[in-house]
């Protein structure tokens, strides 16, 4: 039972109403998140901007989506260290569907995601969204159905001998071999 009653529709409506707050929280935290991504993952400026922009676009698209079915079993979302910001959209999508969500973070995962979702949980005021401190993966919600972020597989690329190696390195870094997958 949540502060929104036992009706998933109420949780979904509360999440929909707080969507703009979530977008604003991400925008306000973007400089700190960018600094963290540079320090922790060694991302260059364009990659940080791309990662944060992608998260903002996904949340904006989610804001415009309509969810007709509400409810279902509670879910667990994990923020992965190597795939920053992906848990934001996944957790909010589930809330918009009226499901209770618990978010956990690997040790060393983006602290900005933890702070944003912790603050959103307080605004939701209840058990609809819960967040554990980074690195704590043993908690009462650990048995909930896990959704979303899956570790990405390693990739291999071949570059022909007669290719422009500087251009190839740039394209590979830009297109597919980023640290974020």
PDB file of C-alpha atoms in Angstrom:
ATOM      1  CA  UNK A   1       0.000   0.000   0.000  1.00  0.00           C
ATOM      2  CA  UNK A   2       1.400   3.396  -0.917  1.00  0.00           C
ATOM      3  CA  UNK A   3       0.607   6.909   0.189  1.00  0.00           C
ATOM      4  CA  UNK A   4      -1.394   7.032  -3.023  1.00  0.00           C
ATOM      5  CA  UNK A   5      -3.670   4.254  -1.797  1.00  0.00           C
ATOM      6  CA  UNK A   6      -3.578   0.780  -3.200  1.00  0.00           C
ATOM      7  CA  UNK A   7      -4.646   1.985  -6.638  1.00  0.00           C
ATOM      8  CA  UNK A   8      -1.967   1.868  -9.326  1.00  0.00           C
ATOM      9  CA  UNK A   9      -3.814   4.605 -11.220  1.00  0.00           C
ATOM     10  CA  UNK A  10      -3.070   7.047  -8.412  1.00  0.00           C
ATOM     11  CA  UNK A  11       0.631   6.196  -8.427  1.00  0.00           C
ATOM     12  CA  UNK A  12       0.717   6.585 -12.219  1.00  0.00           C
ATOM     13  CA  UNK A  13      -1.057   9.950 -11.988  1.00  0.00           C
ATOM     14  CA  UNK A  14       1.345  11.173  -9.295  1.00  0.00           C
ATOM     15  CA  UNK A  15       4.329  10.131 -11.434  1.00  0.00           C
ATOM     16  CA  UNK A  16       2.831  11.905 -14.443  1.00  0.00           C
ATOM     17  CA  UNK A  17       2.360  15.092 -12.409  1.00  0.00           C
ATOM     18  CA  UNK A  18       5.972  14.963 -11.191  1.00  0.00           C
ATOM     19  CA  UNK A  19       7.447  14.337 -14.653  1.00  0.00           C
ATOM     20  CA  UNK A  20       8.337  18.011 -15.144  1.00  0.00           C
ATOM     21  CA  UNK A  21      10.014  18.071 -11.711  1.00  0.00           C
ATOM     22  CA  UNK A  22      12.115  15.098 -12.793  1.00  0.00           C
ATOM     23  CA  UNK A  23      13.167  16.830 -16.009  1.00  0.00           C
ATOM     24  CA  UNK A  24      14.071  19.983 -14.091  1.00  0.00           C
ATOM     25  CA  UNK A  25      16.035  17.993 -11.503  1.00  0.00           C
ATOM     26  CA  UNK A  26      18.068  16.358 -14.277  1.00  0.00           C
ATOM     27  CA  UNK A  27      18.699  19.726 -15.940  1.00  0.00           C
ATOM     28  CA  UNK A  28      19.839  21.270 -12.650  1.00  0.00           C
ATOM     29  CA  UNK A  29      22.125  18.318 -11.909  1.00  0.00           C
ATOM     30  CA  UNK A  30      23.576  18.073 -15.427  1.00  0.00           C
ATOM     31  CA  UNK A  31      26.801  19.989 -14.678  1.00  0.00           C
ATOM     32  CA  UNK A  32      27.548  17.864 -11.614  1.00  0.00           C
ATOM     33  CA  UNK A  33      26.661  14.698 -13.536  1.00  0.00           C
ATOM     34  CA  UNK A  34      28.925  15.748 -16.426  1.00  0.00           C
ATOM     35  CA  UNK A  35      31.806  16.363 -14.003  1.00  0.00           C
ATOM     36  CA  UNK A  36      31.215  12.951 -12.436  1.00  0.00           C
ATOM     37  CA  UNK A  37      31.142  11.210 -15.835  1.00  0.00           C
ATOM     38  CA  UNK A  38      34.425  12.870 -16.780  1.00  0.00           C
ATOM     39  CA  UNK A  39      36.116  11.943 -13.517  1.00  0.00           C
ATOM     40  CA  UNK A  40      34.700   8.467 -12.980  1.00  0.00           C
ATOM     41  CA  UNK A  41      34.447   7.144 -16.545  1.00  0.00           C
ATOM     42  CA  UNK A  42      36.869   9.425 -18.368  1.00  0.00           C
ATOM     43  CA  UNK A  43      34.199  10.619 -20.804  1.00  0.00           C
ATOM     44  CA  UNK A  44      35.089  13.491 -23.086  1.00  0.00           C
ATOM     45  CA  UNK A  45      32.816  16.546 -23.376  1.00  0.00           C
ATOM     46  CA  UNK A  46      30.816  15.429 -26.432  1.00  0.00           C
ATOM     47  CA  UNK A  47      30.207  12.021 -24.901  1.00  0.00           C
ATOM     48  CA  UNK A  48      28.999  13.516 -21.613  1.00  0.00           C
ATOM     49  CA  UNK A  49      26.678  15.880 -23.470  1.00  0.00           C
ATOM     50  CA  UNK A  50      25.382  13.017 -25.588  1.00  0.00           C
ATOM     51  CA  UNK A  51      24.735  10.809 -22.548  1.00  0.00           C
ATOM     52  CA  UNK A  52      22.898  13.508 -20.584  1.00  0.00           C
ATOM     53  CA  UNK A  53      20.988  14.667 -23.675  1.00  0.00           C
ATOM     54  CA  UNK A  54      19.880  11.103 -24.402  1.00  0.00           C
ATOM     55  CA  UNK A  55      18.525  10.747 -20.864  1.00  0.00           C
ATOM     56  CA  UNK A  56      16.675  14.058 -21.215  1.00  0.00           C
ATOM     57  CA  UNK A  57      15.199  13.065 -24.594  1.00  0.00           C
ATOM     58  CA  UNK A  58      14.037   9.690 -23.270  1.00  0.00           C
ATOM     59  CA  UNK A  59      12.333  11.330 -20.305  1.00  0.00           C
ATOM     60  CA  UNK A  60      10.735  13.930 -22.586  1.00  0.00           C
ATOM     61  CA  UNK A  61       9.414  11.181 -24.883  1.00  0.00           C
ATOM     62  CA  UNK A  62       8.107   9.337 -21.849  1.00  0.00           C
ATOM     63  CA  UNK A  63       6.316  12.493 -20.755  1.00  0.00           C
ATOM     64  CA  UNK A  64       4.423  12.548 -24.044  1.00  0.00           C
ATOM     65  CA  UNK A  65       3.498   8.854 -23.895  1.00  0.00           C
ATOM     66  CA  UNK A  66       0.137   7.606 -22.778  1.00  0.00           C
ATOM     67  CA  UNK A  67      -0.155   4.516 -20.584  1.00  0.00           C
ATOM     68  CA  UNK A  68      -3.529   2.794 -20.647  1.00  0.00           C
ATOM     69  CA  UNK A  69      -2.727  -0.238 -18.485  1.00  0.00           C
ATOM     70  CA  UNK A  70      -1.833   0.389 -14.851  1.00  0.00           C
ATOM     71  CA  UNK A  71      -0.614  -1.955 -12.156  1.00  0.00           C
ATOM     72  CA  UNK A  72       1.311  -5.162 -11.939  1.00  0.00           C
ATOM     73  CA  UNK A  73       3.942  -6.592  -9.691  1.00  0.00           C
ATOM     74  CA  UNK A  74       6.576  -4.285  -8.195  1.00  0.00           C
ATOM     75  CA  UNK A  75       9.869  -4.019 -10.067  1.00  0.00           C
ATOM     76  CA  UNK A  76      13.553  -3.526  -9.355  1.00  0.00           C
ATOM     77  CA  UNK A  77      15.768  -1.278 -11.503  1.00  0.00           C
ATOM     78  CA  UNK A  78      19.556  -1.183 -11.135  1.00  0.00           C
ATOM     79  CA  UNK A  79      21.768   1.740 -12.157  1.00  0.00           C
ATOM     80  CA  UNK A  80      24.949   0.261 -13.627  1.00  0.00           C
ATOM     81  CA  UNK A  81      28.308   1.970 -13.229  1.00  0.00           C
ATOM     82  CA  UNK A  82      29.228   1.584 -16.904  1.00  0.00           C
ATOM     83  CA  UNK A  83      25.792   2.637 -18.213  1.00  0.00           C
ATOM     84  CA  UNK A  84      25.006   5.909 -16.465  1.00  0.00           C
ATOM     85  CA  UNK A  85      21.570   7.537 -16.388  1.00  0.00           C
ATOM     86  CA  UNK A  86      19.719   4.587 -17.934  1.00  0.00           C
ATOM     87  CA  UNK A  87      17.832   3.798 -14.730  1.00  0.00           C
ATOM     88  CA  UNK A  88      16.071   7.198 -14.747  1.00  0.00           C
ATOM     89  CA  UNK A  89      13.831   6.508 -17.724  1.00  0.00           C
ATOM     90  CA  UNK A  90      13.279   2.853 -16.819  1.00  0.00           C
ATOM     91  CA  UNK A  91      12.208   3.611 -13.261  1.00  0.00           C
ATOM     92  CA  UNK A  92       9.931   6.456 -14.323  1.00  0.00           C
ATOM     93  CA  UNK A  93       8.339   4.356 -17.091  1.00  0.00           C
ATOM     94  CA  UNK A  94       7.367   1.734 -14.528  1.00  0.00           C
ATOM     95  CA  UNK A  95       5.977   4.386 -12.167  1.00  0.00           C
ATOM     96  CA  UNK A  96       3.930   5.826 -15.020  1.00  0.00           C
ATOM     97  CA  UNK A  97       2.514   2.310 -15.464  1.00  0.00           C
ATOM     98  CA  UNK A  98       1.422   2.365 -11.830  1.00  0.00           C
ATOM     99  CA  UNK A  99       3.975  -0.146 -10.558  1.00  0.00           C
ATOM    100  CA  UNK A 100       5.937   0.228  -7.355  1.00  0.00           C
ATOM    101  CA  UNK A 101       9.637   0.633  -8.141  1.00  0.00           C
ATOM    102  CA  UNK A 102      12.797   0.100  -6.157  1.00  0.00           C
ATOM    103  CA  UNK A 103      16.057   1.507  -7.565  1.00  0.00           C
ATOM    104  CA  UNK A 104      19.442   0.198  -6.504  1.00  0.00           C
ATOM    105  CA  UNK A 105      22.845   1.307  -7.761  1.00  0.00           C
ATOM    106  CA  UNK A 106      26.060  -0.590  -8.234  1.00  0.00           C
ATOM    107  CA  UNK A 107      28.995   0.685  -6.225  1.00  0.00           C
ATOM    108  CA  UNK A 108      30.544   3.487  -8.254  1.00  0.00           C
ATOM    109  CA  UNK A 109      27.378   4.179 -10.265  1.00  0.00           C
ATOM    110  CA  UNK A 110      26.392   7.753 -11.096  1.00  0.00           C
ATOM    111  CA  UNK A 111      25.582   9.455  -7.775  1.00  0.00           C
ATOM    112  CA  UNK A 112      23.405  12.006  -9.570  1.00  0.00           C
ATOM    113  CA  UNK A 113      20.856   9.332 -10.466  1.00  0.00           C
ATOM    114  CA  UNK A 114      20.650   8.240  -6.836  1.00  0.00           C
ATOM    115  CA  UNK A 115      20.125  11.827  -5.633  1.00  0.00           C
ATOM    116  CA  UNK A 116      17.506  12.655  -8.263  1.00  0.00           C
ATOM    117  CA  UNK A 117      15.462   9.507  -7.666  1.00  0.00           C
ATOM    118  CA  UNK A 118      15.793   9.792  -3.878  1.00  0.00           C
ATOM    119  CA  UNK A 119      14.376  13.322  -4.098  1.00  0.00           C
ATOM    120  CA  UNK A 120      11.585  12.154  -6.414  1.00  0.00           C
ATOM    121  CA  UNK A 121      10.734   9.375  -3.946  1.00  0.00           C
ATOM    122  CA  UNK A 122      10.291  12.013  -1.236  1.00  0.00           C
ATOM    123  CA  UNK A 123       8.032  14.053  -3.522  1.00  0.00           C
ATOM    124  CA  UNK A 124       5.945  10.961  -4.311  1.00  0.00           C
ATOM    125  CA  UNK A 125       5.554  10.547  -0.562  1.00  0.00           C
ATOM    126  CA  UNK A 126       5.167   6.862   0.011  1.00  0.00           C
ATOM    127  CA  UNK A 127       6.296   3.434  -1.007  1.00  0.00           C
ATOM    128  CA  UNK A 128       5.696   3.945  -4.744  1.00  0.00           C
ATOM    129  CA  UNK A 129       9.394   4.636  -5.318  1.00  0.00           C
ATOM    130  CA  UNK A 130      12.145   3.502  -2.978  1.00  0.00           C
ATOM    131  CA  UNK A 131      15.879   3.960  -3.429  1.00  0.00           C
ATOM    132  CA  UNK A 132      18.765   2.319  -1.573  1.00  0.00           C
ATOM    133  CA  UNK A 133      22.198   3.849  -1.134  1.00  0.00           C
ATOM    134  CA  UNK A 134      24.737   3.025  -3.868  1.00  0.00           C
ATOM    135  CA  UNK A 135      26.407  -0.348  -3.455  1.00  0.00           C
ATOM    136  CA  UNK A 136      23.660  -1.837  -1.279  1.00  0.00           C
ATOM    137  CA  UNK A 137      22.230  -4.712  -3.291  1.00  0.00           C
ATOM    138  CA  UNK A 138      20.974  -6.808  -0.370  1.00  0.00           C
ATOM    139  CA  UNK A 139      17.644  -5.300   0.680  1.00  0.00           C
ATOM    140  CA  UNK A 140      14.036  -6.448   1.149  1.00  0.00           C
ATOM    141  CA  UNK A 141      13.138  -5.603  -2.481  1.00  0.00           C
ATOM    142  CA  UNK A 142      16.000  -7.679  -3.949  1.00  0.00           C
ATOM    143  CA  UNK A 143      13.537 -10.424  -4.894  1.00  0.00           C
ATOM    144  CA  UNK A 144      11.341  -8.093  -6.965  1.00  0.00           C
ATOM    145  CA  UNK A 145      11.215  -8.691 -10.714  1.00  0.00           C
ATOM    146  CA  UNK A 146      14.195  -6.959 -12.280  1.00  0.00           C
ATOM    147  CA  UNK A 147      13.554  -4.828 -15.348  1.00  0.00           C
ATOM    148  CA  UNK A 148      15.603  -2.725 -17.626  1.00  0.00           C
ATOM    149  CA  UNK A 149      19.264  -2.053 -17.634  1.00  0.00           C
ATOM    150  CA  UNK A 150      21.235  -5.069 -18.796  1.00  0.00           C
ATOM    151  CA  UNK A 151      25.022  -5.072 -18.968  1.00  0.00           C
ATOM    152  CA  UNK A 152      26.170  -4.463 -22.525  1.00  0.00           C
ATOM    153  CA  UNK A 153      28.333  -6.966 -24.329  1.00  0.00           C
ATOM    154  CA  UNK A 154      31.840  -6.144 -25.394  1.00  0.00           C
ATOM    155  CA  UNK A 155      32.284  -5.238 -29.054  1.00  0.00           C
ATOM    156  CA  UNK A 156      35.072  -5.804 -31.531  1.00  0.00           C
ATOM    157  CA  UNK A 157      35.801  -3.751 -34.646  1.00  0.00           C
ATOM    158  CA  UNK A 158      38.158  -4.389 -37.541  1.00  0.00           C
ATOM    159  CA  UNK A 159      39.862  -1.580 -39.454  1.00  0.00           C
ATOM    160  CA  UNK A 160      41.391  -2.261 -42.858  1.00  0.00           C
ATOM    161  CA  UNK A 161      45.104  -1.539 -43.283  1.00  0.00           C
ATOM    162  CA  UNK A 162      44.513   1.092 -45.966  1.00  0.00           C
ATOM    163  CA  UNK A 163      41.949   3.037 -43.876  1.00  0.00           C
ATOM    164  CA  UNK A 164      42.673   6.441 -42.384  1.00  0.00           C
ATOM    165  CA  UNK A 165      43.464   5.275 -38.841  1.00  0.00           C
ATOM    166  CA  UNK A 166      42.817   8.621 -37.182  1.00  0.00           C
ATOM    167  CA  UNK A 167      39.397   8.880 -38.810  1.00  0.00           C
ATOM    168  CA  UNK A 168      38.646   5.237 -37.996  1.00  0.00           C
ATOM    169  CA  UNK A 169      39.548   5.774 -34.334  1.00  0.00           C
ATOM    170  CA  UNK A 170      37.297   8.816 -34.153  1.00  0.00           C
ATOM    171  CA  UNK A 171      34.369   7.038 -35.817  1.00  0.00           C
ATOM    172  CA  UNK A 172      34.722   3.986 -33.597  1.00  0.00           C
ATOM    173  CA  UNK A 173      34.869   6.091 -30.461  1.00  0.00           C
ATOM    174  CA  UNK A 174      31.900   8.155 -31.572  1.00  0.00           C
ATOM    175  CA  UNK A 175      29.716   5.354 -32.890  1.00  0.00           C
ATOM    176  CA  UNK A 176      30.163   2.172 -30.960  1.00  0.00           C
ATOM    177  CA  UNK A 177      33.129   1.693 -28.687  1.00  0.00           C
ATOM    178  CA  UNK A 178      32.346   4.347 -26.095  1.00  0.00           C
ATOM    179  CA  UNK A 179      32.918   3.467 -22.465  1.00  0.00           C
ATOM    180  CA  UNK A 180      29.150   3.564 -22.017  1.00  0.00           C
ATOM    181  CA  UNK A 181      28.606   0.806 -24.545  1.00  0.00           C
TER     182      UNK A 181
END
